[in-house]
Amino acid sequence: MRVINFNAGPAGLPLPALERARDELLDFQGSGMSIMEHSHRGKEYDAVHQETIARLERLLGLPKTHTVLFSTGGASMQFALIPTNFLHAGTSADYVLTGGWSEKALDEAKVLGQTRVAASTRNPDGRYTRVPTQAEVTFDPKAAYVHTTSNNTLFGTQFHSFLDTGAVPHVCDMSSDFLWKPIDCAKFDLIYAGAQKNLGPSGVVVIVAKKAFLESARKDIPKVFRYQTHAEANSLYNTPPTLAIYLVRNVLTWMEGQGGLPAMERRNRAKADALYGCLDSLAGFYSAPVEKASRSTMNVVFRLPSEALEEQFVAEAKKAGMVGLKGHRLTGGLRVSTYNAVSEADVQTLVGFMKSFAKSKG
Ligand SMILES: Cc1ncc(COP(=O)(O)O)c(C=O)c1O
């Protein structure tokens, strides 16, 4: 029996994507072996690789100026690879701090060169409860790039309109909200997203980058660290994570079958409205710390009157078939992650549980 999975990542995957993997596991398309046993240079895997890229391009409506890459090492490795590639000697990079992940991204850049905090919404207690408005950010017009985080997985905040970085290249960590809705990729120079939330299992990072930005990168770094090396080799410079990419292919196939990104957005907004509506209507019992304009559609965080009640909530929800509700170890409280694979019905089940829990304990 499958549970309702509200994990923050790795997160639940759409059932049809898993069923397809199960059906194809031992004998991929009559080849007598699984996809992960195929050579990454063979025609079977190559078809999967090209299809995954083509589906991403189609879902995003990607302009010809941009390209799709696959990387490994998680989003955390991109924290280091970005300054390695783009923080040229004598330049500085701007970082917008909106949560723990953006702090980590900044820490890696600091090791390699000059950085500047263009804005920070960190509260005195170290928590973040909102993202900055455009007016609060001061960009260095000479910056090598501006780094932002579109959705802050730990604190449950999200940019609902992206910052305009002007002529300065915009690099964005979209690990926890990539493909939640249509986006205009032309506005970004580099987007990266670990797959394990909205688009597949861990092990692969999807990168969408402006070709000219990749060409502008430093050349005095090891070849394997250069994004351009991987772009020139169509992400086949070395052995890619073939099984993870195959699973991303299955998830993207499901997404397109559901109606693509407009359909994902409608579902995701409906789920977020249901959850925040429930929290607001029971505000005497539940408290939602994030300012309304910054509320995430992907990670809904809230607290109960006591830690004992929070523990009870998690335990009783588990008995009712719902897992993954405990907040991040750094933030405490509760967190519901409602990535693309979580259905509206799943969220309605949780909302029903939240109402009856508040009624019986409040
Ligand atoms: C926004 C964001 N950035 C980066 C990361 C780090 O990803 P990884 O564990 O793949 O390095 C995470 C992981 O949860 C995340 O949510």
Short mmCIF file of N, CA, C and O in Angstrom, two decimals, residues 280-327:
data_model
loop_
_atom_site.label_atom_id
_atom_site.label_comp_id
_atom_site.label_asym_id
_atom_site.label_seq_id
_atom_site.Cartn_x
_atom_site.Cartn_y
_atom_site.Cartn_z
N ASP A 280 -5.35 29.50 7.72
CA ASP A 280 -5.90 30.82 8.07
C ASP A 280 -7.24 30.69 8.81
O ASP A 280 -7.52 31.47 9.73
N SER A 281 -8.03 29.71 8.41
CA SER A 281 -9.34 29.59 9.05
C SER A 281 -9.22 29.00 10.46
O SER A 281 -10.12 29.12 11.27
N LEU A 282 -8.07 28.38 10.73
CA LEU A 282 -7.86 27.82 12.07
C LEU A 282 -6.65 28.49 12.74
O LEU A 282 -5.84 27.84 13.41
N ALA A 283 -6.57 29.81 12.53
CA ALA A 283 -5.37 30.54 12.96
C ALA A 283 -5.17 30.55 14.47
O ALA A 283 -4.07 30.79 14.95
N GLY A 284 -6.23 30.25 15.23
CA GLY A 284 -6.08 30.19 16.69
C GLY A 284 -5.30 28.95 17.11
O GLY A 284 -4.71 28.91 18.19
N PHE A 285 -5.26 27.95 16.25
CA PHE A 285 -4.58 26.69 16.58
C PHE A 285 -3.28 26.53 15.80
O PHE A 285 -2.22 26.25 16.37
N TYR A 286 -3.38 26.74 14.48
CA TYR A 286 -2.18 26.66 13.62
C TYR A 286 -1.61 28.05 13.43
O TYR A 286 -2.36 29.02 13.32
N SER A 287 -0.28 28.16 13.37
CA SER A 287 0.29 29.46 13.00
C SER A 287 1.23 29.29 11.81
O SER A 287 2.04 28.36 11.78
N ALA A 288 1.06 30.17 10.84
CA ALA A 288 1.87 30.13 9.61
C ALA A 288 2.80 31.34 9.64
O ALA A 288 2.35 32.48 9.55
N PRO A 289 4.13 31.11 9.82
CA PRO A 289 5.04 32.24 10.04
C PRO A 289 5.35 33.09 8.81
O PRO A 289 5.80 34.22 8.95
N VAL A 290 5.13 32.54 7.62
CA VAL A 290 5.58 33.25 6.40
C VAL A 290 4.60 34.37 6.03
O VAL A 290 3.39 34.18 6.07
N GLU A 291 5.16 35.54 5.66
CA GLU A 291 4.31 36.66 5.22
C GLU A 291 3.53 36.23 3.97
O GLU A 291 4.09 35.57 3.09
N LYS A 292 2.26 36.66 3.90
CA LYS A 292 1.38 36.14 2.86
C LYS A 292 1.94 36.29 1.44
O LYS A 292 1.85 35.37 0.63
N ALA A 293 2.55 37.43 1.15
CA ALA A 293 3.02 37.68 -0.22
C ALA A 293 4.19 36.76 -0.60
O ALA A 293 4.52 36.63 -1.79
N SER A 294 4.83 36.14 0.39
CA SER A 294 5.99 35.28 0.12
C SER A 294 5.69 33.80 0.32
O SER A 294 6.60 32.97 0.28
N ARG A 295 4.45 33.46 0.57
CA ARG A 295 4.12 32.06 0.85
C ARG A 295 4.45 31.14 -0.33
O ARG A 295 4.08 31.43 -1.47
N SER A 296 5.09 30.03 -0.01
CA SER A 296 5.48 29.08 -1.06
C SER A 296 4.31 28.20 -1.46
O SER A 296 3.55 27.74 -0.61
N THR A 297 4.22 27.94 -2.76
CA THR A 297 3.21 26.99 -3.24
C THR A 297 3.75 25.55 -3.15
O THR A 297 3.01 24.61 -3.44
N MET A 298 5.02 25.40 -2.78
CA MET A 298 5.64 24.07 -2.78
C MET A 298 5.86 23.51 -1.38
O MET A 298 5.74 22.32 -1.16
N ASN A 299 6.25 24.39 -0.44
CA ASN A 299 6.55 23.95 0.93
C ASN A 299 5.75 24.84 1.88
O ASN A 299 6.06 26.03 2.01
N VAL A 300 4.75 24.26 2.48
CA VAL A 300 3.87 25.03 3.38
C VAL A 300 4.31 24.72 4.81
O VAL A 300 4.22 23.57 5.26
N VAL A 301 4.82 25.74 5.51
CA VAL A 301 5.32 25.50 6.87
C VAL A 301 4.36 26.09 7.89
O VAL A 301 3.74 27.12 7.66
N PHE A 302 4.22 25.42 9.01
CA PHE A 302 3.36 25.94 10.08
C PHE A 302 3.74 25.32 11.41
O PHE A 302 4.53 24.37 11.47
N ARG A 303 3.17 25.91 12.45
CA ARG A 303 3.45 25.43 13.81
C ARG A 303 2.15 25.14 14.53
O ARG A 303 1.09 25.64 14.15
N LEU A 304 2.25 24.35 15.56
CA LEU A 304 1.13 24.07 16.44
C LEU A 304 1.41 24.71 17.79
O LEU A 304 2.55 25.15 18.01
N PRO A 305 0.44 24.76 18.70
CA PRO A 305 0.68 25.46 19.97
C PRO A 305 1.86 24.91 20.78
O PRO A 305 2.44 25.64 21.59
N SER A 306 2.22 23.64 20.62
CA SER A 306 3.36 23.12 21.39
C SER A 306 4.09 22.05 20.58
O SER A 306 3.53 21.47 19.65
N GLU A 307 5.36 21.81 20.95
CA GLU A 307 6.13 20.77 20.25
C GLU A 307 5.52 19.40 20.48
O GLU A 307 5.55 18.53 19.61
N ALA A 308 4.93 19.22 21.66
CA ALA A 308 4.30 17.92 21.96
C ALA A 308 3.14 17.68 20.98
O ALA A 308 2.98 16.57 20.46
N LEU A 309 2.36 18.72 20.72
CA LEU A 309 1.25 18.58 19.77
C LEU A 309 1.77 18.34 18.35
O LEU A 309 1.18 17.59 17.57
N GLU A 310 2.90 18.97 18.03
CA GLU A 310 3.49 18.77 16.69
C GLU A 310 3.89 17.30 16.51
O GLU A 310 3.64 16.70 15.47
N GLU A 311 4.49 16.75 17.56
CA GLU A 311 4.89 15.33 17.48
C GLU A 311 3.67 14.43 17.33
O GLU A 311 3.67 13.48 16.56
N GLN A 312 2.64 14.78 18.07
CA GLN A 312 1.39 14.00 18.01
C GLN A 312 0.77 14.09 16.60
O GLN A 312 0.28 13.10 16.06
N PHE A 313 0.83 15.29 16.02
CA PHE A 313 0.29 15.51 14.68
C PHE A 313 0.99 14.59 13.68
O PHE A 313 0.35 13.89 12.89
N VAL A 314 2.32 14.57 13.75
CA VAL A 314 3.11 13.74 12.82
C VAL A 314 2.76 12.26 13.01
O VAL A 314 2.55 11.52 12.03
N ALA A 315 2.67 11.84 14.26
CA ALA A 315 2.41 10.42 14.55
C ALA A 315 1.01 10.01 14.10
O ALA A 315 0.83 8.96 13.48
N GLU A 316 0.03 10.86 14.37
CA GLU A 316 -1.35 10.50 13.99
C GLU A 316 -1.55 10.57 12.48
O GLU A 316 -2.28 9.76 11.90
N ALA A 317 -0.87 11.53 11.84
CA ALA A 317 -0.96 11.62 10.37
C ALA A 317 -0.37 10.34 9.77
O ALA A 317 -0.89 9.80 8.79
N LYS A 318 0.72 9.86 10.36
CA LYS A 318 1.35 8.64 9.84
C LYS A 318 0.38 7.47 9.93
O LYS A 318 0.26 6.67 8.99
N LYS A 319 -0.30 7.39 11.06
CA LYS A 319 -1.29 6.30 11.22
C LYS A 319 -2.38 6.41 10.17
O LYS A 319 -2.94 5.41 9.74
N ALA A 320 -2.66 7.66 9.74
CA ALA A 320 -3.70 7.87 8.72
C ALA A 320 -3.13 7.77 7.30
O ALA A 320 -3.81 8.11 6.33
N GLY A 321 -1.87 7.33 7.18
CA GLY A 321 -1.29 7.08 5.85
C GLY A 321 -0.58 8.26 5.22
O GLY A 321 -0.32 8.26 4.01
N MET A 322 -0.22 9.28 6.03
CA MET A 322 0.47 10.46 5.48
C MET A 322 1.84 10.63 6.13
O MET A 322 1.93 10.69 7.37
N VAL A 323 2.87 10.74 5.32
CA VAL A 323 4.24 10.85 5.86
C VAL A 323 4.94 12.10 5.33
O VAL A 323 4.47 12.73 4.38
N GLY A 324 6.07 12.42 5.96
CA GLY A 324 6.91 13.52 5.46
C GLY A 324 6.49 14.88 5.96
O GLY A 324 6.78 15.90 5.32
N LEU A 325 5.83 14.95 7.11
CA LEU A 325 5.27 16.22 7.57
C LEU A 325 6.13 16.97 8.58
O LEU A 325 5.83 18.12 8.91
N LYS A 326 7.17 16.32 9.06
CA LYS A 326 8.02 16.97 10.07
C LYS A 326 8.84 18.07 9.40
O LYS A 326 9.36 17.87 8.30
N GLY A 327 8.94 19.23 10.04
CA GLY A 327 9.72 20.34 9.48
C GLY A 327 11.20 19.99 9.40
O GLY A 327 11.64 18.98 9.95
#
